[in-house]
Amino acid sequence: SSRVLWTLAVTQFGCGLFEEMSSSTVNHGIHTYDIVGRHIPTEKNPKPQLYKMRIFANDEVMAKSRFFYFLSKLRRVKRANGQVLSIKEVEEKNTSEVKNYGIWLRYNSRSNTTNMYKEFRDVSLNGAVGQLYNQMASLHRARFFSIQIIKTAVVANEEAKRPTSTSSWARVSSSPFSTASSAPLSPSSGLPSLLAAPALTKLLVSFGVLCLGSRMTFLQPGQKKKKKKKKKKKNRSE
């Protein structure tokens, strides 16, 4: 009974970990927000100008912080004398196709300020920006708040400049199966739609953990594993 309970607990933990990993690997924890803000109306300026920015951040709190940081640098509007009118998360429409994303950025290093252009291949802009932050932290030791994204764009395969983008596109285009038509993932297509269902993935993970747990042996502290004694066959002489 204890083995069954332990196996069920490991199964639930494995499914939860699988869901968390599958959701976090899509966008690396980065979200896109469109924020509209302005200066607080005063007697001299009863109708202040509106400002709109697209911010990449982990959540709305950090997005508002970045919004007022850039706004204070550009128009001298900070959190004390400014207000946010609307904040809306932007979701990618098509995340089933790998695209080349070009990102223009500026970051502050320990010595000076550097402008840079990078390209990443991903299914969404949030994933490409997440790759950018990870690469800048590993290669250039740049922190999150020292990176300023100036512009982003989808780059065609023929216009890609970086070797990481061109080599990946060349491998895909030279593959003999790149032009083969795949089966549509619809309820009427049968097996392909069944394999694409996330419920089947959970079932396979659970089944693998159950098979693994069924072959485990649990020993108490100080207990040694018993060795099976081989029975010797007795030769009966007539």
mmCIF file with all atom_site columns, N, CA, C and O in Angstrom, residues 2 19 62 68 99 125 166 195 197 204 206 224:
data_model
loop_
_atom_site.group_PDB
_atom_site.id
_atom_site.type_symbol
_atom_site.label_atom_id
_atom_site.label_alt_id
_atom_site.label_comp_id
_atom_site.label_asym_id
_atom_site.label_entity_id
_atom_site.label_seq_id
_atom_site.pdbx_PDB_ins_code
_atom_site.Cartn_x
_atom_site.Cartn_y
_atom_site.Cartn_z
_atom_site.occupancy
_atom_site.B_iso_or_equiv
_atom_site.pdbx_formal_charge
_atom_site.auth_seq_id
_atom_site.auth_comp_id
_atom_site.auth_asym_id
_atom_site.auth_atom_id
_atom_site.pdbx_PDB_model_num
ATOM 1  N N  . SER A 1 2   ? 1.960  1.249  0.791   1.00 0.00 ? 2   SER A N  1
ATOM 2  C CA . SER A 1 2   ? 2.844  2.414  0.829   1.00 0.00 ? 2   SER A CA 1
ATOM 3  C C  . SER A 1 2   ? 3.509  2.633  -0.531  1.00 0.00 ? 2   SER A C  1
ATOM 4  O O  . SER A 1 2   ? 3.717  3.765  -0.959  1.00 0.00 ? 2   SER A O  1
ATOM 5  N N  . GLU A 1 19  ? 3.852  19.845 -16.914 1.00 0.00 ? 19  GLU A N  1
ATOM 6  C CA . GLU A 1 19  ? 3.045  20.980 -17.337 1.00 0.00 ? 19  GLU A CA 1
ATOM 7  C C  . GLU A 1 19  ? 3.795  22.286 -17.147 1.00 0.00 ? 19  GLU A C  1
ATOM 8  O O  . GLU A 1 19  ? 3.769  23.187 -17.986 1.00 0.00 ? 19  GLU A O  1
ATOM 9  N N  . MET A 1 62  ? 6.182  44.625 -12.873 1.00 0.00 ? 62  MET A N  1
ATOM 10 C CA . MET A 1 62  ? 7.466  44.971 -13.482 1.00 0.00 ? 62  MET A CA 1
ATOM 11 C C  . MET A 1 62  ? 7.271  45.778 -14.758 1.00 0.00 ? 62  MET A C  1
ATOM 12 O O  . MET A 1 62  ? 8.086  46.667 -15.072 1.00 0.00 ? 62  MET A O  1
ATOM 13 N N  . PHE A 1 68  ? 7.435  53.554 -16.349 1.00 0.00 ? 68  PHE A N  1
ATOM 14 C CA . PHE A 1 68  ? 7.762  54.830 -15.718 1.00 0.00 ? 68  PHE A CA 1
ATOM 15 C C  . PHE A 1 68  ? 9.257  55.120 -15.770 1.00 0.00 ? 68  PHE A C  1
ATOM 16 O O  . PHE A 1 68  ? 9.662  56.288 -15.768 1.00 0.00 ? 68  PHE A O  1
ATOM 17 N N  . LYS A 1 99  ? 9.865  31.247 -36.681 1.00 0.00 ? 99  LYS A N  1
ATOM 18 C CA . LYS A 1 99  ? 10.193 32.454 -37.432 1.00 0.00 ? 99  LYS A CA 1
ATOM 19 C C  . LYS A 1 99  ? 11.523 33.027 -36.941 1.00 0.00 ? 99  LYS A C  1
ATOM 20 O O  . LYS A 1 99  ? 11.988 32.709 -35.838 1.00 0.00 ? 99  LYS A O  1
ATOM 21 N N  . LEU A 1 125 ? 7.392  35.906 -30.201 1.00 0.00 ? 125 LEU A N  1
ATOM 22 C CA . LEU A 1 125 ? 8.284  37.016 -29.857 1.00 0.00 ? 125 LEU A CA 1
ATOM 23 C C  . LEU A 1 125 ? 8.709  36.934 -28.397 1.00 0.00 ? 125 LEU A C  1
ATOM 24 O O  . LEU A 1 125 ? 9.852  37.278 -28.053 1.00 0.00 ? 125 LEU A O  1
ATOM 25 N N  . THR A 1 166 ? 20.705 31.610 -40.327 1.00 0.00 ? 166 THR A N  1
ATOM 26 C CA . THR A 1 166 ? 20.899 31.126 -41.691 1.00 0.00 ? 166 THR A CA 1
ATOM 27 C C  . THR A 1 166 ? 21.217 29.636 -41.726 1.00 0.00 ? 166 THR A C  1
ATOM 28 O O  . THR A 1 166 ? 20.754 28.917 -42.612 1.00 0.00 ? 166 THR A O  1
ATOM 29 N N  . LEU A 1 195 ? -2.200 11.753 -31.122 1.00 0.00 ? 195 LEU A N  1
ATOM 30 C CA . LEU A 1 195 ? -0.844 11.962 -30.612 1.00 0.00 ? 195 LEU A CA 1
ATOM 31 C C  . LEU A 1 195 ? -0.609 13.401 -30.218 1.00 0.00 ? 195 LEU A C  1
ATOM 32 O O  . LEU A 1 195 ? 0.252  13.686 -29.393 1.00 0.00 ? 195 LEU A O  1
ATOM 33 N N  . ALA A 1 197 ? -2.753 15.314 -28.699 1.00 0.00 ? 197 ALA A N  1
ATOM 34 C CA . ALA A 1 197 ? -3.528 15.688 -27.526 1.00 0.00 ? 197 ALA A CA 1
ATOM 35 C C  . ALA A 1 197 ? -2.643 15.723 -26.291 1.00 0.00 ? 197 ALA A C  1
ATOM 36 O O  . ALA A 1 197 ? -1.862 14.815 -26.065 1.00 0.00 ? 197 ALA A O  1
ATOM 37 N N  . LEU A 1 204 ? 0.959  8.989  -20.933 1.00 0.00 ? 204 LEU A N  1
ATOM 38 C CA . LEU A 1 204 ? 2.221  8.297  -21.163 1.00 0.00 ? 204 LEU A CA 1
ATOM 39 C C  . LEU A 1 204 ? 3.215  8.560  -20.048 1.00 0.00 ? 204 LEU A C  1
ATOM 40 O O  . LEU A 1 204 ? 3.937  7.656  -19.621 1.00 0.00 ? 204 LEU A O  1
ATOM 41 N N  . SER A 1 206 ? 2.441  9.308  -16.909 1.00 0.00 ? 206 SER A N  1
ATOM 42 C CA . SER A 1 206 ? 1.965  8.569  -15.745 1.00 0.00 ? 206 SER A CA 1
ATOM 43 C C  . SER A 1 206 ? 2.268  7.091  -15.867 1.00 0.00 ? 206 SER A C  1
ATOM 44 O O  . SER A 1 206 ? 2.681  6.445  -14.899 1.00 0.00 ? 206 SER A O  1
ATOM 45 N N  . LYS A 1 224 ? 18.683 -4.707 5.138   1.00 0.00 ? 224 LYS A N  1
ATOM 46 C CA . LYS A 1 224 ? 19.472 -5.122 3.987   1.00 0.00 ? 224 LYS A CA 1
ATOM 47 C C  . LYS A 1 224 ? 18.593 -5.896 3.020   1.00 0.00 ? 224 LYS A C  1
ATOM 48 O O  . LYS A 1 224 ? 17.619 -6.531 3.406   1.00 0.00 ? 224 LYS A O  1
#
